Short mmCIF file of C-alpha atoms in Angstrom, two decimals:
data_model
loop_
_atom_site.label_atom_id
_atom_site.label_comp_id
_atom_site.label_asym_id
_atom_site.label_seq_id
_atom_site.Cartn_x
_atom_site.Cartn_y
_atom_site.Cartn_z
CA MET A 1 0.00 0.00 0.00
CA THR A 2 1.30 3.50 -0.83
CA LYS A 3 2.54 5.32 2.27
CA LEU A 4 1.78 9.01 2.61
CA ALA A 5 3.40 11.58 4.87
CA THR A 6 1.58 13.81 7.36
CA GLY A 7 4.30 15.78 9.10
CA SER A 8 6.49 13.20 10.82
CA LYS A 9 3.79 10.49 10.69
CA ARG A 10 3.16 8.39 7.58
CA LEU A 11 -0.40 7.28 6.82
CA GLY A 12 -1.69 4.56 4.52
CA PHE A 13 -4.07 5.51 1.69
CA GLU A 14 -7.19 4.39 3.59
CA GLU A 15 -6.11 6.18 6.77
CA LEU A 16 -5.46 9.39 4.84
CA LYS A 17 -8.83 9.10 3.08
CA GLU A 18 -10.58 8.68 6.43
CA ALA A 19 -8.76 11.66 7.94
CA ILE A 20 -9.51 13.90 4.94
CA HIS A 21 -13.14 12.79 4.85
CA ALA A 22 -13.54 13.72 8.53
CA LYS A 23 -12.10 17.20 7.93
CA LEU A 24 -14.05 17.66 4.69
CA VAL A 25 -17.33 17.77 6.59
CA ASP A 26 -16.03 20.72 8.62
CA LYS A 27 -14.64 22.54 5.59
CA LEU A 28 -17.60 22.21 3.22
CA ASP A 29 -20.52 24.61 3.32
CA LEU A 30 -23.15 21.89 3.70
CA SER A 31 -25.98 24.36 3.20
CA ARG A 32 -24.82 24.82 -0.40
CA ILE A 33 -24.49 21.13 -1.28
CA GLY A 34 -28.14 20.84 -2.32
CA GLU A 35 -27.69 23.76 -4.71
CA LEU A 36 -24.73 22.24 -6.53
CA GLU A 37 -24.95 19.60 -9.21
CA GLY A 38 -22.65 17.40 -11.28
CA GLU A 39 -19.35 18.90 -12.29
CA GLN A 40 -19.78 22.02 -10.17
CA LEU A 41 -20.11 19.93 -7.03
CA ARG A 42 -17.19 17.75 -8.09
CA ARG A 43 -15.01 20.84 -8.63
CA GLU A 44 -15.81 22.22 -5.17
CA ILE A 45 -15.06 18.90 -3.46
CA ARG A 46 -11.89 18.46 -5.50
CA ALA A 47 -10.66 21.91 -4.44
CA VAL A 48 -11.27 21.16 -0.77
CA VAL A 49 -9.64 17.71 -0.96
CA GLU A 50 -6.61 19.12 -2.83
CA HIS A 51 -6.21 21.71 -0.10
CA LEU A 52 -6.49 19.07 2.63
CA CYS A 53 -3.95 16.86 0.84
CA ASP A 54 -1.52 19.78 0.76
CA SER A 55 -2.12 20.51 4.43
CA HIS A 56 -1.31 16.87 5.24
CA ASN A 57 1.86 17.05 3.10
CA ALA A 58 0.56 13.92 1.37
CA LEU A 59 3.06 12.50 -1.14
CA LEU A 60 0.54 11.50 -3.80
CA THR A 61 0.81 11.04 -7.52
CA ARG A 62 -1.81 12.72 -9.71
CA ALA A 63 -3.53 9.34 -10.24
CA GLU A 64 -3.63 8.74 -6.48
CA ARG A 65 -5.05 12.22 -5.89
CA ASP A 66 -7.75 11.65 -8.50
CA ARG A 67 -8.63 8.33 -6.90
CA LEU A 68 -8.72 9.94 -3.46
CA VAL A 69 -11.07 12.67 -4.71
CA GLU A 70 -13.43 10.11 -6.28
CA GLU A 71 -13.51 7.93 -3.18
CA VAL A 72 -14.01 10.86 -0.79
CA LEU A 73 -16.82 12.13 -3.03
CA ASP A 74 -18.43 8.69 -2.88
CA GLU A 75 -18.07 8.61 0.90
CA THR A 76 -19.51 12.11 1.30
CA LEU A 77 -22.44 12.07 -1.09
CA GLY A 78 -22.77 8.54 -2.45
CA PHE A 79 -22.67 5.00 -1.14
CA GLY A 80 -18.96 4.66 -0.48
CA PRO A 81 -17.28 1.47 -1.77
CA LEU A 82 -20.57 0.43 -3.41
CA GLU A 83 -20.42 3.27 -5.95
CA PRO A 84 -18.14 1.59 -8.53
CA LEU A 85 -20.29 -1.56 -8.38
CA LEU A 86 -23.50 0.42 -8.80
CA LYS A 87 -22.02 2.17 -11.85
CA ASP A 88 -21.09 -1.12 -13.53
CA PRO A 89 -23.94 -2.04 -15.94
CA THR A 90 -22.76 -5.66 -16.22
CA ILE A 91 -23.55 -6.40 -12.55
CA SER A 92 -27.02 -7.79 -11.80
CA ASP A 93 -26.60 -8.57 -8.08
CA ILE A 94 -24.35 -7.30 -5.29
CA LEU A 95 -24.01 -9.59 -2.26
CA ILE A 96 -22.23 -8.34 0.87
CA ASN A 97 -21.38 -10.90 3.58
CA GLY A 98 -19.81 -8.60 6.16
CA PRO A 99 -17.39 -5.72 5.55
CA LYS A 100 -14.60 -7.78 3.96
CA SER A 101 -16.55 -10.13 1.69
CA VAL A 102 -18.35 -8.65 -1.34
CA TYR A 103 -19.58 -10.75 -4.29
CA VAL A 104 -21.27 -9.73 -7.53
CA GLU A 105 -23.16 -11.60 -10.21
CA ARG A 106 -22.25 -10.99 -13.85
CA ARG A 107 -24.00 -12.79 -16.69
CA GLY A 108 -25.43 -15.36 -14.29
CA ARG A 109 -22.16 -16.17 -12.50
CA LEU A 110 -21.00 -15.17 -9.00
CA GLU A 111 -17.53 -13.76 -8.49
CA LYS A 112 -15.73 -12.24 -5.51
CA THR A 113 -14.59 -8.61 -5.74
CA ASP A 114 -11.75 -6.75 -4.05
CA VAL A 115 -14.21 -4.18 -2.67
CA THR A 116 -14.16 -3.89 1.13
CA PHE A 117 -15.52 -1.67 3.87
CA ARG A 118 -13.36 -0.47 6.75
CA ASP A 119 -15.37 -2.32 9.40
CA ASN A 120 -18.92 -3.15 10.47
CA LYS A 121 -19.54 0.47 11.51
CA HIS A 122 -18.61 1.74 8.04
CA LEU A 123 -20.91 -0.77 6.35
CA LEU A 124 -23.75 0.11 8.73
CA GLN A 125 -23.31 3.81 7.89
CA ILE A 126 -23.76 3.08 4.18
CA ILE A 127 -26.83 0.90 4.84
CA ASP A 128 -28.36 3.60 7.03
CA ARG A 129 -27.69 6.25 4.36
CA ILE A 130 -29.59 4.16 1.79
CA VAL A 131 -32.60 3.20 3.92
CA SER A 132 -33.06 6.64 5.50
CA LYS A 133 -33.61 8.15 2.03
CA VAL A 134 -36.79 6.09 1.60
CA GLY A 135 -38.09 6.52 5.15
CA ARG A 136 -36.92 3.14 6.42
CA ARG A 137 -34.69 2.37 9.37
CA VAL A 138 -32.41 -0.43 10.49
CA ASP A 139 -31.15 -0.90 14.05
CA GLU A 140 -31.12 -3.51 16.81
CA THR A 141 -34.88 -3.17 17.35
CA CYS A 142 -35.55 -3.53 13.61
CA PRO A 143 -32.57 -5.49 12.24
CA MET A 144 -34.05 -6.36 8.83
CA VAL A 145 -35.02 -3.90 6.11
CA ASP A 146 -36.08 -3.69 2.46
CA ALA A 147 -35.34 -0.46 0.63
CA ARG A 148 -34.58 0.86 -2.83
CA LEU A 149 -31.71 2.84 -4.29
CA PRO A 150 -32.18 5.98 -6.41
CA ASP A 151 -31.74 3.95 -9.62
CA GLY A 152 -34.59 1.61 -8.62
CA SER A 153 -32.39 -1.25 -7.43
CA ARG A 154 -33.75 -3.21 -4.48
CA LEU A 155 -31.80 -3.63 -1.25
CA ASN A 156 -32.33 -6.12 1.56
CA ALA A 157 -30.17 -5.82 4.67
CA ILE A 158 -29.96 -7.80 7.89
CA ILE A 159 -27.62 -6.68 10.66
CA PRO A 160 -26.23 -8.05 13.95
CA PRO A 161 -27.33 -9.61 16.25
CA LEU A 162 -29.26 -11.59 13.60
CA ALA A 163 -26.33 -11.58 11.14
CA LEU A 164 -23.46 -13.23 12.99
CA ASP A 165 -20.53 -12.19 10.76
CA GLY A 166 -21.46 -8.54 10.25
CA PRO A 167 -24.20 -6.85 8.22
CA ALA A 168 -25.39 -8.89 5.22
CA VAL A 169 -26.70 -6.97 2.21
CA SER A 170 -28.28 -8.14 -1.05
CA ILE A 171 -28.84 -5.65 -3.86
CA ARG A 172 -30.87 -6.62 -6.92
CA ARG A 173 -29.93 -4.23 -9.71
CA PHE A 174 -32.55 -2.47 -11.83
CA GLY A 175 -31.14 0.00 -14.33
CA ARG A 176 -32.66 3.38 -15.05
CA ASN A 177 -33.67 2.07 -18.46
CA PRO A 178 -35.50 -1.25 -18.01
CA LEU A 179 -35.00 -4.00 -20.56
CA SER A 180 -37.36 -3.76 -23.51
CA VAL A 181 -39.17 -6.48 -25.48
CA GLU A 182 -36.43 -6.28 -28.13
CA ASP A 183 -33.73 -6.71 -25.47
CA LEU A 184 -35.38 -9.85 -24.09
CA LEU A 185 -35.92 -11.23 -27.59
CA ASN A 186 -32.23 -10.72 -28.35
CA LEU A 187 -31.32 -12.45 -25.08
CA GLY A 188 -33.49 -15.42 -26.02
CA ALA A 189 -35.87 -15.08 -23.07
CA PHE A 190 -38.85 -15.89 -25.33
CA THR A 191 -39.87 -15.88 -29.00
CA GLU A 192 -41.89 -13.44 -31.10
CA GLU A 193 -44.85 -15.85 -31.15
CA MET A 194 -44.90 -16.01 -27.34
CA ILE A 195 -44.73 -12.26 -26.80
CA THR A 196 -47.35 -11.67 -29.53
CA PHE A 197 -49.74 -13.89 -27.58
CA LEU A 198 -48.91 -12.24 -24.24
CA GLN A 199 -49.31 -8.75 -25.74
CA ALA A 200 -52.77 -9.67 -27.00
CA CYS A 201 -53.72 -11.11 -23.60
CA CYS A 202 -52.57 -7.95 -21.83
CA ARG A 203 -54.45 -5.63 -24.19
CA ALA A 204 -57.58 -7.81 -23.85
CA LYS A 205 -57.42 -7.28 -20.06
CA MET A 206 -56.76 -10.88 -19.12
CA ASN A 207 -55.51 -11.50 -15.58
CA MET A 208 -51.96 -12.81 -15.64
CA ILE A 209 -49.62 -14.21 -13.01
CA ILE A 210 -45.85 -14.42 -13.51
CA SER A 211 -44.40 -17.31 -11.53
CA GLY A 212 -40.73 -18.00 -10.93
CA GLY A 213 -37.87 -18.41 -8.50
CA THR A 214 -35.53 -15.78 -7.11
CA GLY A 215 -33.59 -14.05 -9.89
CA SER A 216 -35.63 -15.63 -12.68
CA GLY A 217 -36.60 -12.27 -14.21
CA LYS A 218 -40.16 -11.94 -12.89
CA THR A 219 -39.99 -8.18 -12.28
CA THR A 220 -38.29 -7.53 -15.62
CA LEU A 221 -41.04 -9.48 -17.37
CA LEU A 222 -43.72 -7.65 -15.38
CA ASN A 223 -42.24 -4.33 -16.56
CA VAL A 224 -42.31 -5.54 -20.17
CA LEU A 225 -45.91 -6.78 -20.00
CA SER A 226 -47.08 -3.60 -18.28
CA GLY A 227 -45.77 -1.72 -21.31
CA PHE A 228 -48.64 -3.22 -23.32
CA ILE A 229 -51.26 -1.54 -21.12
CA PRO A 230 -52.95 1.23 -23.16
CA ALA A 231 -51.79 4.74 -22.26
CA GLU A 232 -55.33 5.96 -21.53
CA GLU A 233 -55.86 3.50 -18.65
CA ARG A 234 -55.36 4.33 -14.96
CA VAL A 235 -52.87 1.94 -13.39
CA ILE A 236 -52.24 1.49 -9.66
CA THR A 237 -49.09 -0.34 -8.58
CA ILE A 238 -48.60 -1.89 -5.13
CA GLU A 239 -45.14 -2.92 -3.96
CA ASP A 240 -43.11 -3.60 -0.82
CA ALA A 241 -40.08 -1.79 -2.24
CA ALA A 242 -40.93 0.20 -5.36
CA GLU A 243 -39.02 -1.15 -8.37
CA LEU A 244 -41.52 -1.21 -11.23
CA GLN A 245 -40.84 1.34 -13.96
CA LEU A 246 -44.10 1.79 -15.83
CA ARG A 247 -44.02 4.22 -18.74
CA GLN A 248 -47.74 5.03 -18.91
CA PRO A 249 -48.73 8.63 -18.13
CA HIS A 250 -51.49 7.70 -15.63
CA VAL A 251 -49.81 5.61 -12.92
CA VAL A 252 -50.35 5.80 -9.15
CA ARG A 253 -47.53 4.13 -7.22
CA LEU A 254 -48.23 2.78 -3.72
CA GLU A 255 -45.68 1.29 -1.32
CA THR A 256 -46.16 -0.64 1.91
CA ARG A 257 -44.85 0.72 5.21
CA PRO A 258 -43.29 -1.26 8.06
CA PRO A 259 -44.30 -0.62 11.69
CA ASN A 260 -42.56 2.14 13.62
CA ILE A 261 -40.38 1.58 16.69
CA GLU A 262 -43.51 1.18 18.84
CA GLY A 263 -44.84 -1.47 16.47
CA LYS A 264 -47.55 0.80 15.09
CA GLY A 265 -48.32 2.41 11.76
CA GLU A 266 -47.78 -0.63 9.55
CA VAL A 267 -49.48 -0.52 6.15
CA THR A 268 -49.60 -3.93 4.45
CA ALA A 269 -50.06 -4.89 0.81
CA ARG A 270 -53.54 -6.09 1.75
CA ASP A 271 -54.40 -2.62 3.09
CA LEU A 272 -53.19 -1.05 -0.14
CA VAL A 273 -55.10 -3.49 -2.36
CA ARG A 274 -58.31 -2.70 -0.50
CA ASN A 275 -57.65 1.02 -0.77
CA ALA A 276 -56.74 0.76 -4.47
CA LEU A 277 -60.19 -0.65 -5.19
CA ARG A 278 -61.63 2.70 -4.06
CA MET A 279 -59.33 4.67 -6.37
CA ARG A 280 -61.12 3.88 -9.66
CA PRO A 281 -58.34 1.72 -11.13
CA ASP A 282 -58.45 0.29 -14.65
CA ARG A 283 -55.63 -2.05 -13.71
CA ILE A 284 -54.00 -3.13 -10.47
CA VAL A 285 -50.40 -4.31 -10.67
CA ILE A 286 -49.01 -5.99 -7.55
CA GLY A 287 -45.21 -6.21 -7.63
CA GLU A 288 -45.21 -9.48 -5.71
CA CYS A 289 -48.04 -11.42 -4.10
CA ARG A 290 -46.74 -13.10 -0.96
CA GLY A 291 -49.50 -13.14 1.66
CA ALA A 292 -53.11 -12.48 2.55
CA GLU A 293 -53.43 -9.82 -0.15
CA ALA A 294 -53.85 -12.73 -2.60
CA LEU A 295 -57.48 -13.11 -1.51
CA ASP A 296 -58.24 -9.42 -2.12
CA MET A 297 -56.45 -9.59 -5.46
CA LEU A 298 -58.53 -12.58 -6.56
CA GLN A 299 -61.73 -10.89 -5.45
CA ALA A 300 -60.76 -7.79 -7.41
CA MET A 301 -60.06 -9.90 -10.51
CA ASN A 302 -63.48 -11.51 -10.13
CA THR A 303 -65.40 -8.26 -9.63
CA GLY A 304 -64.62 -6.23 -12.71
CA HIS A 305 -60.97 -5.23 -12.19
CA GLU A 306 -59.67 -7.20 -15.14
CA GLY A 307 -56.23 -6.99 -16.64
CA SER A 308 -54.45 -7.28 -13.30
CA LEU A 309 -50.82 -8.43 -13.17
CA THR A 310 -48.71 -9.83 -10.34
CA THR A 311 -45.75 -12.09 -9.62
CA LEU A 312 -45.24 -14.86 -7.08
CA HIS A 313 -42.56 -17.36 -6.12
CA ALA A 314 -43.16 -20.86 -7.49
CA ASN A 315 -41.28 -23.43 -9.57
CA SER A 316 -44.04 -24.35 -12.03
CA PRO A 317 -47.53 -23.20 -13.08
CA ARG A 318 -49.08 -26.00 -11.00
CA ASP A 319 -46.98 -24.95 -8.00
CA ALA A 320 -48.14 -21.36 -8.55
CA LEU A 321 -51.76 -22.46 -8.09
CA ALA A 322 -50.86 -24.30 -4.88
CA ARG A 323 -48.98 -21.22 -3.64
CA LEU A 324 -52.03 -19.06 -4.35
CA GLU A 325 -54.16 -21.43 -2.27
CA THR A 326 -51.71 -21.16 0.61
CA MET A 327 -51.72 -17.36 0.46
CA VAL A 328 -55.52 -17.22 0.38
CA MET A 329 -55.59 -19.36 3.53
CA MET A 330 -53.26 -16.82 5.17
CA ALA A 331 -56.15 -14.34 5.04
CA GLY A 332 -57.77 -16.31 7.86
CA PHE A 333 -60.98 -17.37 6.15
CA GLU A 334 -62.12 -21.00 6.36
CA LEU A 335 -62.95 -21.46 2.69
CA PRO A 336 -63.71 -24.96 1.37
CA VAL A 337 -60.95 -26.13 -0.96
CA ARG A 338 -63.32 -26.42 -3.92
CA ALA A 339 -64.68 -22.89 -3.39
CA MET A 340 -61.17 -21.52 -3.12
CA ARG A 341 -60.08 -23.24 -6.33
CA GLN A 342 -63.18 -22.03 -8.15
CA GLN A 343 -62.28 -18.50 -7.09
CA ILE A 344 -58.74 -18.94 -8.46
CA ALA A 345 -59.88 -20.64 -11.69
CA SER A 346 -62.39 -17.90 -12.47
CA ALA A 347 -59.96 -15.09 -11.61
CA VAL A 348 -56.67 -16.16 -13.22
CA ASP A 349 -56.48 -16.45 -17.01
CA ILE A 350 -52.79 -16.94 -17.83
CA ILE A 351 -49.79 -18.22 -15.84
CA ILE A 352 -46.34 -17.40 -17.18
CA GLN A 353 -43.47 -19.44 -15.75
CA ALA A 354 -40.01 -17.85 -15.70
CA ASN A 355 -36.91 -19.81 -14.75
CA ARG A 356 -33.24 -19.14 -14.36
CA LEU A 357 -31.49 -22.11 -15.88
CA GLN A 358 -28.09 -23.59 -15.13
CA GLY A 359 -25.30 -21.20 -16.06
CA GLY A 360 -27.51 -18.12 -15.77
CA PRO A 361 -29.81 -17.85 -18.82
CA ARG A 362 -33.34 -16.70 -18.00
CA ARG A 363 -36.16 -18.14 -20.06
CA ILE A 364 -39.94 -18.20 -20.10
CA THR A 365 -40.29 -21.95 -19.70
CA SER A 366 -44.10 -22.21 -19.90
CA ILE A 367 -47.19 -20.18 -20.81
CA CYS A 368 -50.36 -21.85 -19.56
CA GLU A 369 -54.02 -20.96 -19.88
CA VAL A 370 -56.27 -21.67 -16.89
CA THR A 371 -59.23 -23.43 -18.52
CA GLY A 372 -61.53 -24.15 -15.56
CA MET A 373 -62.22 -27.04 -13.16
CA GLU A 374 -62.52 -30.78 -13.47
CA GLY A 375 -63.92 -32.05 -10.19
CA ASP A 376 -61.78 -30.38 -7.52
CA ILE A 377 -58.79 -29.82 -9.81
CA ILE A 378 -57.96 -26.61 -11.67
CA THR A 379 -57.19 -27.46 -15.29
CA LEU A 380 -54.32 -25.94 -17.28
CA SER A 381 -53.48 -25.96 -20.99
CA GLU A 382 -49.85 -25.37 -21.89
CA ILE A 383 -49.66 -23.15 -25.00
CA PHE A 384 -45.89 -22.63 -25.27
CA LYS A 385 -42.97 -24.19 -23.44
CA PHE A 386 -39.17 -24.34 -23.33
CA VAL A 387 -37.56 -27.78 -23.56
CA GLN A 388 -34.03 -27.96 -22.18
CA GLN A 389 -31.77 -30.17 -24.26
CA GLY A 390 -28.45 -30.02 -22.46
CA ILE A 391 -25.53 -27.96 -21.14
CA ASP A 392 -22.95 -26.33 -23.42
CA ASP A 393 -19.16 -26.14 -22.95
CA GLU A 394 -19.52 -22.99 -20.83
CA GLY A 395 -21.93 -24.68 -18.44
CA ARG A 396 -25.02 -22.88 -19.76
CA ALA A 397 -28.29 -24.68 -20.37
CA PHE A 398 -29.67 -24.68 -23.92
CA GLY A 399 -32.83 -25.95 -25.58
CA VAL A 400 -35.75 -25.05 -27.83
CA PHE A 401 -38.99 -23.09 -27.54
CA VAL A 402 -41.98 -25.15 -28.65
CA ALA A 403 -45.60 -24.42 -29.55
CA THR A 404 -47.55 -27.36 -28.14
CA GLY A 405 -50.29 -27.27 -30.79
CA ILE A 406 -53.05 -26.49 -28.27
CA ARG A 407 -55.35 -23.71 -29.44
CA PRO A 408 -56.16 -21.36 -26.53
CA ARG A 409 -59.78 -21.18 -25.45
CA CYS A 410 -59.37 -17.43 -24.98
CA LEU A 411 -59.04 -16.72 -28.74
CA ASP A 412 -62.70 -15.69 -28.97
CA ARG A 413 -62.21 -13.31 -26.05
CA LEU A 414 -59.11 -11.87 -27.70
CA ARG A 415 -60.99 -11.44 -30.97
CA ALA A 416 -63.85 -9.65 -29.17
CA ALA A 417 -61.28 -7.22 -27.75
CA GLY A 418 -59.90 -6.53 -31.24
CA MET A 419 -56.88 -8.83 -30.92
CA GLU A 420 -57.06 -11.09 -33.98
CA LEU A 421 -54.42 -13.83 -33.76
CA PRO A 422 -54.00 -16.40 -36.55
CA VAL A 423 -54.55 -19.99 -35.43
CA GLU A 424 -51.30 -20.88 -37.23
CA LEU A 425 -49.48 -19.06 -34.42
CA PHE A 426 -50.24 -22.03 -32.17
CA ALA A 427 -49.48 -24.85 -34.63
CA GLU A 428 -47.31 -27.55 -33.09
CA ARG A 429 -43.68 -26.90 -33.99
CA VAL A 430 -40.27 -25.82 -32.76
CA LEU A 431 -40.22 -22.03 -32.62
CA ALA A 432 -36.55 -21.28 -31.96
CA GLU A 433 -33.37 -22.51 -30.34
CA ALA A 434 -32.06 -20.77 -27.24
#
């Protein structure tokens, strides 16, 4: 490590940065920070840091001074050591296991970085800076938190005493410009035939559920599908940590609120769904259905609020139905199983299964139509599917997209809504390799 002189004492780079950062707060006119932007702010900070370097008699090269300025700027106004990772567009996840262990995911693969924090206190300061900006808190009385970064990325943090080796942080990246239909087509997430069908279903106000595991691309797909909602419709979104990026002009965004330090003031997704029904919505989009709000969502779908979209965690379309049943039971009502399944079958039209395959590729692996009930069983018809054929030399799964040959029962409904799809679209065949 480069050694730097301060009088008769020589400091390491990190020690000098910490000393200069501490003095910077005293030197800067903090009342003016909010008025400064971009390069002007950078110039002011650079001038102060240069002066402090000179006052410390720091023996720095120009490259080291530039690096010091950037890192002090990140510490003062940004998110410290996280800044370079947040600026890297190739990173999809940032995973922090204590101050000295930071991993990232690039193109579906995890790799360790050389990024570190000074200690637990430093990492806690960065976490607190993030969560305080969205009105959340994290401390010993509330040691777990969900929050979002300014670019829309989602953060989950859990701190000691629950996290034994220091604060643990997971950041799911969402860029300022969400992936488009063309981007996902180029990445091989689905085919043109599949997205043509889903676009028609969305415009015809069919209720759709996106099912998938963690990191399978559910939110990305929800953003894409929401782009097919006509601009003249009023859309209300409900999320735990806001991450949807709808482009329609008439969107009302609602976010849940955790309880305060006295355990009061909590606003749940179920509360927001009930309230949204009084707000004259054309569509309700729930970022993720994970509890009792499932019952209210199903009731809304069954009482005229068509075209709703949501995601949930499940490994297959059939598992998604079972998960919905479990969430409905969480509402506390003793509904007979058959009645509950009838409610689900009449509310849900389409289930889209997203999976993250071995090696990282994300694919829509199944598009199913809910066709009704046979006895006590909800019936599904698989319209499109992905068939995995193997693993390539780089360890990535590959396969083919297939049209099963089943003609959807909803074609008449699509036609009535002005969405005319040729029956040849669903002819049994291989659609594409991926």
